Coordinates of C-alpha atoms in Angstrom, one line a residue:
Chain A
X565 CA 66.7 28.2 -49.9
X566 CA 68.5 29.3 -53.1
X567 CA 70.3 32.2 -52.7
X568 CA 70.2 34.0 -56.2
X569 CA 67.3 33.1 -57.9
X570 CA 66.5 34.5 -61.8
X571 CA 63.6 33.3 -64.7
X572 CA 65.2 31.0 -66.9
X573 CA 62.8 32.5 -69.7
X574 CA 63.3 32.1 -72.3
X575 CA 62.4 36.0 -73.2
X576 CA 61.1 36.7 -76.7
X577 CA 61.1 40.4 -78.0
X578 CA 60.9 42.2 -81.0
X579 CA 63.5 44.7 -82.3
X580 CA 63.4 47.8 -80.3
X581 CA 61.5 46.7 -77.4
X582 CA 62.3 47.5 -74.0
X583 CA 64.0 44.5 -71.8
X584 CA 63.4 44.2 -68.4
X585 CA 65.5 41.3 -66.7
X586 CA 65.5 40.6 -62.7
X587 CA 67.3 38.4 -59.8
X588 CA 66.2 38.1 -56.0
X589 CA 68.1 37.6 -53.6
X590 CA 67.8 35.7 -49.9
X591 CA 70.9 36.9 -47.8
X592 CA 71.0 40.8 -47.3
X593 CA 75.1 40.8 -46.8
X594 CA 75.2 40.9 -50.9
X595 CA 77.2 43.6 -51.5
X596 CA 78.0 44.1 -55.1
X597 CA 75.6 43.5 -57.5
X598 CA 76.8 42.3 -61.4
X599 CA 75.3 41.2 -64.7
X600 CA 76.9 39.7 -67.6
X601 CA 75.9 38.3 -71.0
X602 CA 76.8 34.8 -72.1
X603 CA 76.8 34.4 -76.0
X604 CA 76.2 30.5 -77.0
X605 CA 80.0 28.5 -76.4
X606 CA 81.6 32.1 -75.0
X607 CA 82.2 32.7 -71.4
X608 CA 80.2 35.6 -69.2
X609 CA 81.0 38.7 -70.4
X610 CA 80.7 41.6 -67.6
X611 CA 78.1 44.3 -68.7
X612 CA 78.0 46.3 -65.6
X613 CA 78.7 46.2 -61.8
X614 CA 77.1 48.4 -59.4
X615 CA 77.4 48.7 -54.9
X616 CA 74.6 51.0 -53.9
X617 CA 71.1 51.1 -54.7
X618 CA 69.8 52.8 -56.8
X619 CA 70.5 53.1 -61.1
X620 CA 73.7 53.0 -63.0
X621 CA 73.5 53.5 -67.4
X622 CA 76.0 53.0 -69.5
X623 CA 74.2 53.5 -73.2
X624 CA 71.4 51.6 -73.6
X625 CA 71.8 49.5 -70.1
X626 CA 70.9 50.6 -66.8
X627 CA 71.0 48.6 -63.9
X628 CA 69.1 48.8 -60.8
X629 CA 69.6 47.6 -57.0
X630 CA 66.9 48.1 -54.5
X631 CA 68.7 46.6 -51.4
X632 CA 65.3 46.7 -48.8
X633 CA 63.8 44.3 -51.3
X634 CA 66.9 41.9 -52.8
X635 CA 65.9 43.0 -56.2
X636 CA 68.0 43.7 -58.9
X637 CA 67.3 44.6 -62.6
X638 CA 68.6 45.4 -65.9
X639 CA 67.2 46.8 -68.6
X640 CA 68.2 47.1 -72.3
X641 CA 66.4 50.0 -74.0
X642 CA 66.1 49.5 -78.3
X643 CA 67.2 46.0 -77.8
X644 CA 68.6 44.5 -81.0
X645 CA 69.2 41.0 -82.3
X646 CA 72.9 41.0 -81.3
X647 CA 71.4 41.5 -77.8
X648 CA 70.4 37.6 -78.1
X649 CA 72.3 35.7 -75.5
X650 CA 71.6 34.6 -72.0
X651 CA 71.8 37.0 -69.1
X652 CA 73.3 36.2 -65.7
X653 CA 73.5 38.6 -62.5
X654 CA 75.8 37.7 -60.0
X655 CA 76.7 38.8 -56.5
X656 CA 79.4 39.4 -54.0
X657 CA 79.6 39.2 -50.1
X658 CA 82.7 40.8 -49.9
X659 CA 84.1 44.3 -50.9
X660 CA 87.3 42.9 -52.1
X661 CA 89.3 41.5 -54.5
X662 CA 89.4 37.6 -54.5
X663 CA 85.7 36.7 -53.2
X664 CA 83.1 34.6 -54.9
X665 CA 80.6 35.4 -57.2
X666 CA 77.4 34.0 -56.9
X667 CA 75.2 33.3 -59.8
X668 CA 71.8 33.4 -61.2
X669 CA 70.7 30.5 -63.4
X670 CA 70.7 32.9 -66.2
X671 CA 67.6 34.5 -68.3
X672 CA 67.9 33.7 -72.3
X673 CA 67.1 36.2 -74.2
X674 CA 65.9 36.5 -78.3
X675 CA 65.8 39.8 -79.9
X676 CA 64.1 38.7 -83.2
X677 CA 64.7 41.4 -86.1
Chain B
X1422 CA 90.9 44.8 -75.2
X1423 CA 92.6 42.4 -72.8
X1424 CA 91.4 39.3 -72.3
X1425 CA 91.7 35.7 -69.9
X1426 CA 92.9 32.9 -72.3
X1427 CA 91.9 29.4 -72.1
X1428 CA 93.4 26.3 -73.1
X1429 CA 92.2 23.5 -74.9
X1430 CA 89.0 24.7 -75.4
X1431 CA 87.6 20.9 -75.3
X1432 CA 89.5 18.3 -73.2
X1433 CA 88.3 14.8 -73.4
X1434 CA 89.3 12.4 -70.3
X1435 CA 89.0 8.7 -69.4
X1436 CA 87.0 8.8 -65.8
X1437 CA 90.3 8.5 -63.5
X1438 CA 92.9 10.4 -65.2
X1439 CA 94.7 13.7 -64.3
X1440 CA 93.5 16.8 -66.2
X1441 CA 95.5 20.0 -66.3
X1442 CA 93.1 23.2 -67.5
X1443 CA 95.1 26.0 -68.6
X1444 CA 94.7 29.7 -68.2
X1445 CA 96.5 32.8 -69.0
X1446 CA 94.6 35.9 -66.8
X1447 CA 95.0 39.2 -68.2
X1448 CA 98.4 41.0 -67.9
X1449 CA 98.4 43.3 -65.0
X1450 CA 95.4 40.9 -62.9
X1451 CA 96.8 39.8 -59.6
X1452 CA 93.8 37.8 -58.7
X1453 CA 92.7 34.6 -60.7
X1454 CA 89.9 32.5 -60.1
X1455 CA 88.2 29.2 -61.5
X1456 CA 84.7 28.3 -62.1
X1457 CA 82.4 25.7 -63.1
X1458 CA 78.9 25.5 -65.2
X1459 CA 77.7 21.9 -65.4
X1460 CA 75.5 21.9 -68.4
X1461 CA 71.8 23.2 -67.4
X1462 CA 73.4 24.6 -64.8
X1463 CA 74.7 27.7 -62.7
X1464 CA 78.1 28.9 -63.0
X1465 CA 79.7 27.6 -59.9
X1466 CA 82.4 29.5 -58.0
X1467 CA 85.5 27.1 -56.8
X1468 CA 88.4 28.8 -55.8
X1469 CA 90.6 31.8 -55.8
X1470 CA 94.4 32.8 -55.8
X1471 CA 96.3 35.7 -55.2
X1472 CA 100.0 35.6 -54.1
X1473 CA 100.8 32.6 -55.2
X1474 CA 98.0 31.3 -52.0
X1475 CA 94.2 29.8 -52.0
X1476 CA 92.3 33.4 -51.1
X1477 CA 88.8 31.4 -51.3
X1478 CA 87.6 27.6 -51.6
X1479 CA 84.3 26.7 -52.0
X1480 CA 83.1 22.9 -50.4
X1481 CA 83.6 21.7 -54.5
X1482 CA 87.2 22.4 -54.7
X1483 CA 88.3 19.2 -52.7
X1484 CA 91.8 17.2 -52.4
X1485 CA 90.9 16.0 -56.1
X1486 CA 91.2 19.8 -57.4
X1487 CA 94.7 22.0 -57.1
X1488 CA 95.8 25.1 -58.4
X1489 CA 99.1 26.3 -59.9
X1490 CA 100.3 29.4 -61.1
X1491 CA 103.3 27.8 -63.0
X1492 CA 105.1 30.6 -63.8
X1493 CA 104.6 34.2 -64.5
X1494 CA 101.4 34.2 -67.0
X1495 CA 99.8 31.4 -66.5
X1496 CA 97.6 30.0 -64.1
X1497 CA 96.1 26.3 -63.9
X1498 CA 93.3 23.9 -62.4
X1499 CA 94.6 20.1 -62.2
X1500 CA 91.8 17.9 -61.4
X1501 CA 93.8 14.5 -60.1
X1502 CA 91.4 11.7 -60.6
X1503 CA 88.6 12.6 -62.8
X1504 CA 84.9 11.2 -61.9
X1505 CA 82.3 11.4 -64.7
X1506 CA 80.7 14.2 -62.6
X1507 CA 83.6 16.2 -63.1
X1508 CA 82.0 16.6 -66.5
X1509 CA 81.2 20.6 -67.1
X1510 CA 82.1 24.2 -68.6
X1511 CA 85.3 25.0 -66.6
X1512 CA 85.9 29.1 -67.0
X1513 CA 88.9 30.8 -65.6
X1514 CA 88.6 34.4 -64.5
X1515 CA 90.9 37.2 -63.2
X1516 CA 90.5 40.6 -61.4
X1517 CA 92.9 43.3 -60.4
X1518 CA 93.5 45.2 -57.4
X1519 CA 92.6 48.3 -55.4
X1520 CA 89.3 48.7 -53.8
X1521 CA 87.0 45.9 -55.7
X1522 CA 87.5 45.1 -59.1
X1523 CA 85.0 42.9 -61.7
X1524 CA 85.8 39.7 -62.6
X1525 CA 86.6 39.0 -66.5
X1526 CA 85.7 35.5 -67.9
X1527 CA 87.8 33.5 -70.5
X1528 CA 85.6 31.4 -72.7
X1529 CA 85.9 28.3 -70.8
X1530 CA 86.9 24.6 -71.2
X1531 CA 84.6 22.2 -71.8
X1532 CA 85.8 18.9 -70.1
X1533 CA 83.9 15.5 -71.0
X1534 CA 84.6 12.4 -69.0
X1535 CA 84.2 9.2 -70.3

């Protein structure tokens, strides 16, 4: 059973839409909950990180956890084209430094202007 | 902003050669890590370092793989005998300390093995 599973897409929006992108999860002892964005050639970049569940925002992100069903999501309200890259949540077992992330395959997103 | 540094940004190997990847971690980071992304692929965790130690191995970093942290900025994955499977994205990362801290991402090596 996969562990961190995510829609490959891809995800095609127009300019000002609202995003909504989502990872399940199998083992309940995930305990930090990340996504980053992955521009073409570039390495993940960390867009937010959140522990309980529940919402987090920062500007035009918010991230969600809902533990009881192994659901995270992030949405991107008045999504632009520079928002085009592929998304990747990620999570940790551990509440420390120095433990593994484990990934989603990624969801590629296309903001077309 | 500070960032993790990676260097060369595209290594090319004959299968069975030694290959050192290079990484400098953001200044005050006391944790360093290394991943993988085979093309088409997830990003794969394979290890991580703190105190000059192995904090976490996954069952891909075997006696082929080794880490270094050569000196006091940067921080290195040697793969000793390179098998065309070793082929992939390889991205260093670092984190710091106190309670848990994010990862940061450089922007990754790409390795080819011929």
């Amino acid at each position: 059973q996969k562990e961190v599973e995510q829609d490959p897409g891809p995800l095609s929006v127009p300019e000002g839409a609202i995003v909504s992108l989502n990872c399940t999860y199998s083992n309940s002892a995930f305990q930090y909950f990340m996504w980053y964005r992955q521009y073409s050639r570039k390495g993940p970049e960390l867009l937010m990180y959140t522990y309980s569940s529940g919402n987090k925002e920062d500007g035009r992100f918010t991230a969600q956890v809902d533990k009881s069903s192994k659901y995270i999501s992030l949405f991107i309200r008045d999504s632009q084209p520079s928002d085009s890259a592929t998304y990747l949540c990620a999570m940790s077992l551990k509440n420390q430094a120095g433990t593994a992330l484990i990934f989603g395959k990624g969801t590629t997103l296309s903001v077309s202007s | 902003e500070p960032e993790v540094t990676q260097t060369p940004s595209h290594q090319v190997t004959q299968m069975g050669q030694e290959v050192i990847l290079r990484c400098v971690p953001i200044s005050n980071h006391l944790y360093f890590y290394w991943y993988r992304q085979i093309l088409g692929q997830k990003v794969e965790f394979l290890v991580s370092f703190y105190n000059n130690e192995i904090s976490e191995k996954s069952e891909i970093f075997d006696d082929q793989f080794s880490v270094e942290r050569p000196d006091g900025s940067n921080f290195t994955l040697k793969i000793r005998s390179t098998k065309l499977e070793d082929s992939a994205m390889y991205f260093c990362a670092s984190s710091g300390h106190g309670g848990y801290q994010p990862q940061h991402f450089g922007d990754g090596t790409r390795l080819s093995i011929l």
